[in-house]
XYZ file of C-alpha atoms in Angstrom:
721
model
C 109.937 36.773 121.768
C 112.814 38.356 123.151
C 113.286 39.340 126.827
C 114.420 42.070 127.978
C 117.804 42.722 129.039
C 117.325 46.149 131.620
C 114.616 44.924 134.109
C 113.838 47.879 136.849
C 114.478 46.294 140.291
C 114.445 49.682 142.169
C 113.286 52.950 140.821
C 114.023 56.940 142.049
C 111.857 58.837 141.466
C 107.940 57.499 141.584
C 108.038 54.410 140.416
C 106.984 52.570 143.633
C 104.464 54.969 143.210
C 105.104 57.193 146.252
C 106.401 60.751 145.940
C 109.270 62.676 146.383
C 108.998 64.445 149.936
C 112.180 65.611 150.489
C 116.040 66.742 148.932
C 117.753 63.544 151.077
C 114.875 61.138 149.987
C 116.064 62.211 146.494
C 119.612 61.404 147.460
C 117.933 58.013 148.829
C 116.273 57.088 146.094
C 118.414 58.591 143.670
C 121.515 55.761 145.010
C 119.119 52.835 144.844
C 118.179 53.113 141.595
C 119.429 49.119 140.670
C 119.099 47.319 136.720
C 120.116 43.757 135.476
C 121.920 44.764 132.295
C 122.623 48.401 130.706
C 119.374 48.450 128.467
C 117.089 50.995 128.353
C 113.325 50.122 129.128
C 109.977 51.771 129.312
C 110.538 51.535 133.070
C 113.757 53.635 132.876
C 112.205 56.389 130.783
C 109.114 55.966 132.901
C 111.549 56.912 136.127
C 113.102 60.032 134.253
C 112.848 63.225 135.393
C 111.518 65.753 132.640
C 112.711 69.594 133.243
C 109.895 72.396 132.124
C 109.934 75.498 132.813
C 112.749 77.929 134.397
C 113.393 80.609 135.665
C 116.423 82.752 136.935
C 116.739 85.361 139.198
C 116.969 89.286 138.454
C 120.722 89.070 139.510
C 121.348 85.570 138.055
C 122.748 83.551 140.661
C 119.749 81.212 141.309
C 118.126 79.107 138.805
C 114.067 77.749 139.757
C 112.927 75.318 137.498
C 110.259 72.925 137.369
C 110.597 69.097 136.901
C 107.734 66.599 135.995
C 108.132 62.928 137.814
C 105.848 60.366 136.817
C 104.490 57.101 139.249
C 103.182 54.344 137.087
C 101.768 52.229 139.918
C 99.867 55.628 140.541
C 99.637 56.072 137.122
C 99.331 59.694 137.572
C 102.104 63.080 137.603
C 103.312 65.588 140.239
C 105.102 68.652 138.956
C 108.017 69.902 141.181
C 109.668 72.677 141.558
C 113.494 72.890 142.791
C 116.192 76.028 142.974
C 120.259 75.623 141.940
C 122.527 78.093 141.975
C 123.677 79.239 138.882
C 126.467 76.987 138.855
C 124.942 74.204 139.696
C 125.507 73.706 142.971
C 123.381 74.066 145.645
C 119.783 72.075 145.008
C 117.432 72.248 146.451
C 114.142 70.737 146.745
C 111.437 73.118 146.643
C 108.230 71.255 146.962
C 107.437 69.160 149.430
C 103.752 68.308 149.216
C 101.951 66.313 147.289
C 100.229 68.543 145.012
C 101.914 69.997 142.144
C 103.985 73.225 141.932
C 104.774 74.990 138.632
C 105.195 78.104 136.279
C 107.321 79.153 139.357
C 109.108 83.097 138.350
C 111.170 85.305 140.239
C 109.612 88.924 142.096
C 110.198 91.633 144.466
C 113.470 91.748 142.814
C 114.343 87.902 143.855
C 113.358 87.412 146.840
C 110.264 85.982 146.192
C 109.248 83.153 143.836
C 105.522 83.429 142.421
C 103.935 79.883 141.499
C 101.105 78.443 140.868
C 99.255 75.218 142.888
C 95.670 73.886 143.396
C 94.733 75.923 140.493
C 95.717 78.882 142.530
C 98.955 81.461 143.377
C 100.606 81.681 145.583
C 104.589 82.456 146.950
C 107.747 81.328 148.998
C 110.927 82.428 149.776
C 113.518 81.070 148.234
C 114.330 78.212 150.462
C 110.355 77.209 150.193
C 109.552 78.366 153.466
C 106.673 81.127 154.413
C 104.325 80.012 151.725
C 101.619 83.090 151.584
C 98.471 82.365 148.615
C 97.974 85.201 147.084
C 94.647 84.179 145.065
C 91.421 82.795 146.092
C 89.595 82.290 143.075
C 85.817 80.684 142.150
C 88.058 79.499 138.770
C 91.261 77.861 138.308
C 94.340 79.629 136.808
C 96.301 78.497 133.976
C 98.896 80.409 134.013
C 100.242 84.593 135.251
C 102.295 87.294 134.247
C 102.830 90.018 136.792
C 103.793 93.162 135.597
C 107.210 95.162 135.792
C 105.962 97.595 138.663
C 104.046 94.270 140.591
C 101.574 96.485 141.211
C 99.172 94.476 138.450
C 99.545 91.103 137.228
C 98.052 88.766 134.599
C 95.740 85.745 135.267
C 94.667 83.218 132.551
C 91.193 81.962 133.602
C 89.185 79.743 131.520
C 84.947 81.264 130.947
C 82.343 79.524 129.157
C 81.521 79.287 125.679
C 78.469 78.587 123.778
C 79.597 79.915 120.400
C 79.471 76.405 118.872
C 77.949 73.590 121.463
C 74.420 75.190 123.178
C 74.017 75.679 126.791
C 71.635 72.767 127.322
C 68.224 73.294 129.105
C 68.620 74.386 133.526
C 65.629 71.568 134.078
C 68.009 69.080 132.445
C 70.768 69.157 134.812
C 72.105 65.228 133.646
C 71.612 65.678 130.055
C 74.643 64.622 128.406
C 73.729 65.589 125.005
C 75.867 69.012 122.677
C 73.469 70.689 120.315
C 76.157 71.474 117.445
C 75.536 74.606 116.203
C 78.735 75.520 114.270
C 82.475 74.211 113.304
C 85.147 74.291 116.148
C 82.472 72.805 118.485
C 86.077 69.755 119.395
C 89.787 70.921 119.661
C 92.597 68.435 120.253
C 91.084 66.293 122.542
C 88.158 68.399 124.264
C 84.884 69.536 123.566
C 85.155 73.219 123.236
C 81.932 74.573 125.651
C 85.054 76.790 127.529
C 88.242 79.092 126.331
C 90.568 80.717 127.900
C 90.880 84.964 128.831
C 93.850 86.603 130.568
C 92.410 88.696 133.236
C 93.978 92.454 134.313
C 94.532 91.714 138.668
C 95.143 94.628 141.461
C 97.456 93.384 143.500
C 96.852 94.604 146.713
C 99.756 93.960 149.302
C 99.352 89.899 149.283
C 96.217 89.989 148.225
C 94.820 89.843 144.609
C 91.495 90.160 143.240
C 89.781 88.470 140.628
C 90.842 91.514 137.871
C 88.580 92.855 134.711
C 88.379 90.124 131.721
C 90.682 92.106 128.430
C 88.138 90.630 126.477
C 84.884 91.045 127.765
C 82.321 90.196 125.916
C 84.467 88.576 122.938
C 83.468 85.220 122.271
C 87.389 84.826 121.202
C 90.417 82.572 123.226
C 93.923 84.294 124.235
C 96.128 82.009 124.367
C 94.947 80.213 121.087
C 94.144 76.951 121.949
C 95.597 74.066 121.904
C 98.908 74.963 123.189
C 99.264 77.818 124.010
C 99.735 79.662 127.678
C 100.746 82.704 128.875
C 103.647 83.476 126.551
C 101.710 84.369 124.394
C 100.947 87.666 126.700
C 104.125 90.493 126.917
C 103.439 94.164 129.935
C 105.585 96.735 128.080
C 108.830 98.050 130.252
C 106.014 100.720 132.128
C 103.861 98.461 133.008
C 101.276 100.440 131.025
C 100.207 98.549 127.907
C 99.985 94.989 127.029
C 100.401 92.252 124.171
C 98.506 89.761 123.468
C 97.851 86.748 121.483
C 94.688 86.210 119.707
C 92.521 84.145 116.897
C 89.589 86.443 116.771
C 86.947 84.293 114.895
C 84.439 81.318 115.265
C 83.021 79.087 113.827
C 83.885 77.467 109.912
C 86.338 81.173 110.336
C 87.997 79.618 112.820
C 88.033 76.356 111.801
C 89.985 77.597 107.935
C 91.852 80.012 109.301
C 95.675 80.070 111.169
C 95.637 84.261 111.015
C 96.021 85.138 114.973
C 97.147 88.722 115.673
C 98.906 90.703 118.277
C 96.585 92.997 120.269
C 97.612 95.954 122.410
C 95.628 96.738 125.174
C 96.039 99.665 126.783
C 95.260 99.860 130.666
C 94.187 103.595 131.524
C 91.641 103.754 128.815
C 90.911 100.370 127.766
C 91.346 100.577 124.217
C 92.688 97.587 122.397
C 94.707 98.318 118.752
C 95.430 95.867 116.352
C 99.473 95.576 115.909
C 98.716 93.006 112.217
C 96.748 95.018 110.041
C 94.775 98.504 109.807
C 92.359 100.063 111.775
C 89.869 100.119 108.080
C 91.252 96.029 107.527
C 88.093 93.640 105.708
C 89.071 90.514 104.947
C 88.790 89.385 101.635
C 86.516 86.948 101.106
C 87.437 83.580 101.222
C 86.104 79.717 100.078
C 86.404 77.413 102.775
C 86.294 74.228 100.877
C 89.867 75.284 98.977
C 93.779 75.938 100.056
C 94.188 80.380 100.482
C 97.357 79.693 98.929
C 96.036 81.511 95.568
C 93.053 82.785 97.036
C 93.197 86.780 98.050
C 93.255 86.728 101.646
C 97.028 85.685 100.841
C 98.028 88.277 97.486
C 96.714 91.783 99.121
C 98.826 94.759 99.115
C 100.582 95.525 101.968
C 101.611 93.481 105.131
C 98.981 91.928 106.234
C 100.527 90.030 108.863
C 97.257 86.953 107.805
C 99.100 84.087 109.390
C 100.105 83.104 112.542
C 101.057 85.857 114.320
C 102.568 84.949 117.553
C 104.253 85.110 121.574
C 104.613 89.488 121.188
C 107.556 90.698 123.669
C 108.704 94.301 124.271
C 112.360 95.208 124.402
C 113.820 96.385 127.323
C 113.706 100.158 126.587
C 109.972 99.753 125.232
C 110.590 101.418 122.084
C 109.689 97.578 120.279
C 107.125 94.726 120.447
C 109.355 91.876 118.889
C 107.114 88.453 117.809
C 107.125 85.292 115.811
C 105.280 86.116 112.612
C 103.803 83.446 109.444
C 103.020 84.916 105.915
C 100.243 82.996 104.471
C 96.815 81.942 105.862
C 95.890 78.553 105.786
C 99.237 77.188 106.553
C 100.446 75.747 109.804
C 103.973 75.363 108.606
C 104.646 78.608 106.658
C 108.104 80.159 107.769
C 108.477 81.452 110.999
C 109.439 84.754 111.150
C 111.027 87.687 113.944
C 109.133 90.318 113.312
C 109.986 93.840 115.200
C 107.347 96.369 114.889
C 108.138 99.908 115.517
C 106.051 101.591 118.309
C 108.157 105.731 116.817
C 107.260 104.933 113.239
C 104.648 102.176 112.733
C 106.717 99.671 110.601
C 107.226 96.093 111.187
C 111.072 94.463 109.889
C 111.562 90.976 109.661
C 115.557 90.835 111.103
C 115.556 87.210 110.327
C 115.507 87.114 106.933
C 118.998 86.220 106.594
C 118.327 82.602 107.602
C 116.127 80.128 105.584
C 114.655 78.719 108.506
C 111.902 78.557 111.893
C 112.126 80.874 114.395
C 111.050 78.400 117.324
C 111.786 81.092 120.335
C 113.450 83.824 120.948
C 113.819 87.123 123.551
C 115.363 90.374 123.964
C 119.060 91.392 124.722
C 119.492 94.073 127.340
C 120.112 96.763 125.556
C 117.418 96.634 123.452
C 119.339 96.164 119.871
C 120.201 92.051 119.634
C 117.171 89.450 119.957
C 118.470 85.891 120.484
C 116.994 83.121 118.849
C 116.760 79.333 118.513
C 115.884 78.148 114.515
C 116.494 73.985 113.195
C 118.994 73.805 110.192
C 120.457 70.146 109.105
C 118.401 68.793 111.436
C 119.466 70.695 114.694
C 118.421 73.651 116.995
C 121.216 75.802 117.405
C 120.900 79.435 119.491
C 121.696 82.412 116.834
C 121.540 86.362 117.563
C 120.559 89.173 115.599
C 120.477 92.585 115.575
C 118.240 95.620 114.043
C 119.321 94.952 110.794
C 119.119 91.588 110.095
C 122.561 90.580 110.497
C 122.826 87.367 111.756
C 125.419 85.078 113.760
C 125.399 81.537 115.076
C 125.985 81.272 118.799
C 125.986 77.321 118.996
C 126.683 74.592 117.187
C 126.729 70.597 117.764
C 124.529 67.486 117.807
C 121.799 68.847 119.925
C 118.638 71.449 120.559
C 118.058 74.048 122.661
C 114.682 73.441 123.589
C 113.922 76.668 125.433
C 115.712 80.486 125.026
C 115.543 83.796 127.952
C 118.119 86.049 129.448
C 119.361 84.801 132.904
C 118.345 87.557 134.988
C 119.764 90.649 134.640
C 122.640 89.717 133.282
C 124.777 88.870 129.788
C 124.199 84.954 130.202
C 121.453 83.220 127.873
C 119.241 80.686 130.029
C 118.627 77.672 127.866
C 117.858 73.978 128.180
C 119.212 71.479 126.135
C 118.970 67.668 124.038
C 119.565 65.264 122.185
C 118.319 61.673 120.658
C 120.837 60.340 124.359
C 120.517 62.680 126.447
C 117.028 64.248 127.768
C 116.423 68.080 128.772
C 118.672 70.124 130.615
C 119.137 73.283 131.658
C 122.828 75.618 131.118
C 124.136 78.987 130.659
C 125.817 80.532 127.724
C 128.036 82.765 127.507
C 127.638 84.770 124.169
C 130.638 85.569 121.795
C 131.412 88.467 120.648
C 134.371 87.848 118.069
C 134.694 83.973 117.843
C 131.782 82.206 116.104
C 130.804 79.559 119.017
C 129.693 80.910 122.926
C 130.662 79.117 126.070
C 128.424 76.964 127.462
C 128.170 75.317 130.333
C 125.412 72.684 131.545
C 123.561 73.448 135.467
C 121.856 70.479 136.630
C 122.309 66.264 135.564
C 118.554 65.405 136.277
C 118.764 61.969 134.780
C 122.229 61.027 135.825
C 121.868 58.991 138.372
C 119.750 56.774 135.640
C 121.659 57.761 132.471
C 124.797 56.769 134.271
C 123.767 52.548 134.634
C 122.636 52.262 130.617
C 124.131 51.948 127.745
C 123.619 54.627 124.952
C 123.503 53.554 121.371
C 125.719 55.951 118.577
C 124.418 58.121 116.741
C 125.614 59.267 113.054
C 124.850 61.765 110.103
C 124.628 60.103 106.517
C 123.772 62.397 103.590
C 121.829 60.214 100.934
C 121.289 60.998 97.319
C 117.778 61.058 96.432
C 115.856 60.090 93.106
C 115.718 63.793 92.124
C 119.858 63.755 92.800
C 119.395 66.478 96.221
C 121.770 65.355 99.410
C 119.809 64.735 102.253
C 120.557 63.666 105.533
C 119.578 60.432 107.447
C 120.148 59.752 111.056
C 121.836 56.975 112.279
C 120.776 55.397 115.528
C 123.150 52.169 116.623
C 122.480 49.546 119.268
C 124.429 49.695 122.318
C 127.518 47.394 122.566
C 127.335 47.940 118.611
C 129.014 44.968 116.027
C 129.757 46.152 113.146
C 129.832 42.248 112.040
C 126.863 40.980 112.512
C 123.383 42.674 111.339
C 120.379 44.373 111.938
C 117.434 44.777 112.136
C 116.636 47.977 110.879
C 113.718 50.255 111.499
C 112.475 53.586 108.847
C 111.577 56.500 111.486
C 108.714 58.151 109.124
C 108.277 61.685 111.245
C 105.383 63.484 111.521
C 104.242 67.227 110.621
C 103.872 66.982 107.583
C 107.052 69.887 108.824
C 108.236 68.703 111.660
C 112.266 68.626 111.681
C 114.018 65.250 112.572
C 116.271 66.871 114.699
C 118.523 65.653 117.588
C 115.141 65.671 119.723
C 114.311 63.422 122.521
C 110.738 61.948 123.629
C 109.896 59.463 126.124
C 108.034 57.928 123.642
C 108.815 57.848 119.756
C 112.227 57.631 121.753
C 115.846 56.126 119.247
C 117.956 55.350 122.469
C 115.180 52.915 123.376
C 114.337 51.870 120.075
C 117.754 50.897 119.335
C 118.346 49.208 122.797
C 115.783 46.215 121.586
C 118.388 45.775 119.066
C 117.539 47.788 116.931
C 118.913 49.683 113.902
C 117.539 53.079 113.759
C 117.356 55.500 109.588
C 115.350 58.831 110.809
C 116.302 60.825 106.987
C 115.066 64.260 106.833
C 112.948 63.871 103.925
C 111.329 66.088 101.509
C 108.735 68.389 103.423
C 110.957 69.271 106.942
C 112.070 72.368 108.144
C 116.413 73.567 108.320
C 116.990 72.700 104.804
C 115.211 75.930 103.344
C 111.953 76.727 102.111
C 111.766 75.041 98.888
C 112.896 71.613 100.666
C 110.455 72.418 102.969
C 106.991 72.751 100.835
C 107.633 70.893 98.954
C 105.682 68.324 100.676
C 101.797 69.988 100.758
C 100.193 68.831 97.887
C 102.705 66.191 96.932
C 102.048 64.239 100.298
C 102.916 60.333 98.370
C 105.336 62.275 95.966
C 108.948 63.133 96.357
C 108.795 62.332 100.275
C 107.764 58.776 99.749
C 110.767 58.399 97.332
C 113.029 59.660 99.968
C 111.746 57.364 101.949
C 112.364 54.754 99.861
C 115.878 56.260 99.473
C 117.426 56.068 102.987
C 115.813 52.649 103.633
C 117.449 51.640 100.828
C 120.608 53.107 101.088
C 121.024 51.471 104.328
C 120.169 48.136 103.545
C 122.896 48.135 100.455
C 125.294 50.440 101.581
C 125.619 49.998 105.441
C 126.598 45.936 106.032
C 125.396 45.795 109.297
C 121.846 46.315 107.945
C 120.025 42.948 107.035
C 117.711 43.822 104.570
C 115.782 40.704 104.638
C 114.491 42.209 108.389
C 113.573 45.975 107.372
C 110.171 47.291 109.636
C 108.740 50.751 108.909
C 107.363 52.827 112.183
C 106.105 56.413 112.363
C 103.254 58.406 113.500
C 100.504 61.145 112.961
C 101.872 61.917 109.184
C 104.894 59.059 109.431
C 100.993 57.445 110.754
C 99.939 58.335 107.144
C 102.803 57.389 105.570
C 103.337 53.296 106.941
C 99.948 53.021 105.182
C 100.399 54.578 101.954
C 104.000 52.805 101.851
C 101.931 49.698 103.287
C 100.796 49.641 99.602
C 104.194 50.819 97.856
C 107.021 48.935 99.670
C 107.653 45.832 97.038
C 108.407 43.776 99.750
C 110.993 46.003 101.597
C 109.314 46.009 104.860
C 108.723 42.627 107.104
C 106.438 44.559 109.449
C 104.914 48.041 109.707
C 103.383 50.308 112.777
C 101.182 53.800 112.259
C 100.398 55.772 115.506
C 97.785 58.309 114.453
C 97.965 58.143 111.370
C 95.660 59.347 108.490
C 94.329 56.443 106.309
C 91.126 57.852 104.108
C 92.357 61.569 103.088
C 88.357 61.867 101.866
C 87.280 60.921 105.387
C 90.109 62.802 106.643
C 89.610 65.486 105.008
C 85.873 66.683 107.212
C 86.632 64.849 110.221
C 89.377 66.742 111.970
C 88.393 69.895 113.512
C 91.381 72.052 111.856
C 89.867 72.488 108.328
C 92.351 74.757 107.162
C 95.323 71.761 106.862
C 93.783 69.547 105.164
C 93.151 72.399 102.393
C 96.610 74.115 102.434
C 98.166 70.164 102.200
C 94.868 68.210 99.953
C 94.978 71.763 98.172
C 90.334 70.917 97.606
C 87.599 69.182 99.033
C 87.178 65.811 98.232
C 83.744 67.010 96.514
C 84.367 70.281 94.268
C 84.152 69.462 90.735
C 86.686 71.227 89.440
C 89.666 70.237 91.448
C 93.117 71.456 91.345
C 95.811 68.338 89.968
C 97.809 68.077 93.350
C 93.711 67.838 95.349
C 92.854 65.348 92.767
C 96.412 63.313 92.882
C 95.995 63.817 96.737
C 92.612 61.725 97.091
C 93.720 59.256 93.815
C 96.513 58.145 96.651
C 94.640 57.585 99.384
C 96.764 54.866 101.477
C 92.685 53.606 101.934
C 92.701 53.561 98.288
C 95.475 50.599 97.859
C 94.493 47.925 100.198
C 94.307 45.492 97.738
C 98.662 45.206 97.569
C 98.954 45.237 101.147
C 101.154 42.033 102.493
C 102.815 42.625 105.638
C 102.283 43.178 109.100
C 100.572 45.303 110.370
C 99.802 47.640 113.705
C 97.586 50.226 114.182
C 97.916 52.893 117.158
C 95.246 55.112 117.778
C 93.248 57.482 120.900
C 89.844 58.034 120.743
C 90.302 61.715 122.243
C 92.693 62.236 119.328
C 90.057 65.234 116.975
C 93.209 65.883 115.238
C 93.258 62.886 113.114
C 90.189 60.737 114.122
C 90.173 57.274 115.792
C 88.485 56.022 112.702
C 91.200 56.048 110.662
C 93.051 53.530 112.470
C 89.851 51.402 112.537
C 89.180 51.373 109.648
C 93.219 50.556 108.381
C 92.993 48.047 111.145
C 89.639 46.430 109.834
C 90.781 46.392 106.028
C 94.410 44.441 106.889
C 91.854 42.163 109.099
C 89.717 41.539 105.928
C 92.663 41.032 103.840
C 93.620 38.656 105.642
C 96.936 40.028 106.809
C 98.267 40.080 110.612
C 97.423 43.000 112.517
C 96.722 44.095 115.929
C 95.013 47.510 116.872
C 96.446 49.106 120.366
C 93.155 51.832 120.933
C 93.030 53.980 123.822
C 89.743 55.472 125.297
C 91.423 58.234 127.014
C 94.779 59.463 125.020
C 95.219 61.790 122.112
C 97.074 62.306 119.315
C 99.808 61.261 122.152
C 99.679 59.160 125.039
C 100.377 60.764 128.046
C 99.489 58.193 130.542
C 102.673 56.065 132.426
C 100.795 52.544 132.020
C 99.471 53.516 128.833
C 102.942 54.411 128.127
C 103.974 51.513 128.900
C 101.922 49.239 127.598
C 102.571 51.443 124.076
C 106.204 50.364 124.559
C 105.457 47.116 125.435
C 103.361 47.263 122.342
C 105.195 48.004 120.202
C 108.977 45.992 120.550
C 106.174 42.841 121.096
C 105.496 43.572 117.428
C 108.671 44.305 115.973
C 109.884 41.680 117.810
C 107.647 38.731 116.322
C 108.784 39.490 112.593
C 112.076 41.077 112.833
C 113.260 38.135 115.321
């Protein structure tokens, strides 16, 4: 077992367990960060600051932004706020205590910063002085958004919900049982005993009241779980209307549908209008045990917006509201289009039809005629613009992913975040070009320079590969630091999750390509069938065919590397993946024809029949499998899916496998990982199970994260070195 080259002696931010308390402390600690060698380790990853939300002052001269720091010793994190000039100078730390501070935004024409801490809304001067608490709510606030006139504010709070889990009798306060009466009783990583609601509160001087519930007596959530936030609500420029996102369904209908809509709430009349559907809309009957692909709900006359409709934004002139829109119900990975609703006519238009990929984020230009948006194409996430006619222009290029986009105050610049496989998020300003294709991009922050400067980073290359059906597939090849072309390296096939998530220039603090390379591995990361950024046909080919062409694409990628890259050791190949990537590992284990010497599967589906009823989001299984496993009139796709479930090929397993799972993963339950591990051991195959009782589909706690990395590389080193 190889000893890691990099050992952290003194870690700048948090690793020793003490929070950063002042700007000078940050500088001092950065200067004392020391390493032995120059290879990345888990400790180095967890020492990095993670940039979160950001917001430009109205005049665009200053940026307030959030950074998360992690203490491995204390096994916790702190979110801290900083302010910096738009030219990247005069960085100042605003957070001085031990409590996290988040969601910073400018108010009072840039003279104050509003933020959340301790579950309440506060404000402070731009230099961090004169802190004032505005709310004293009995319920912790989870988000906020001031109206343009700053006389009102939306507050996000969770309220009790007993729609699927009954309230226990009051005389049994210590009872831990839950009486479940319908589906959607668990979601992501928690039991659904509360739901988020937006409250409209009045601002009076330095006080904000508790507000009125915009969805009073409605058993529906807003924002939408599990990942929705304040971006799912928007104010009209005149401060008279709120647009919000909601999926107004419960129980089985909630669990089998992706139909969220955009609603308008009129503050004066307290009335709500659905912008996505007619007032007299009646949803067609839906068979909850089958894919909605061919059901009547997805084949109605007119544009009924029956898929995901999320994240509304009013145009600055108030004439339009735009949002991200998927066409079909039941399909979470449908093409995400940019929809523009015109108030004068009540008509909707889709202004990104000329780019056959997803809109991942967007914002309006000040003139209300241009929208900027992010989209992935050929494995990188770039910035684009479109006008109201749907004429699209690409503004950036390069081997980077842009992660957020917003106007930089009232300027003509865009404030964005950017990362790559070789560099975590930093903030940048973009000056959109007028005539030239590309824009001027200027870096503002360099959060982890003090760490990255001491690390050797492996080269990342693009490689186009021919698939078994003679298509061109793009793979990323990541080489170890200090790469020697005359050597042969153990090589990993990286299997992406989703199944429709792009293998773009992502940066991860767990599935990190550079730490794999630093441990001496070449990484082959293919954009197999089913991934966005290569057109809708490529993206949709995986649904109903999980074990078909996409698996052949994996083999095409690794066989090309083994046969054509002289530095790849074909006798030391491993395959790793999470979620659908974990499913891929379990399937490949029974079909790889001895290509691989070991496998690692994280939170993967193993038994698809069990998975169908295990998961809390049945719409996913319905769309991807086509049918419930018990239906006698199964489609051909459904029969193929269940017949090829990985658990039916355990008799062909012959390769060591590490299974990892979180017990709070309610999307792919932990019994899937346990079943795979148990099957391997019963077959006499070397196997290990890393189980996390307190983690969900991800691994979020610092010490668990380091345990994950150490276990991951110990397993690979054991079989490939």
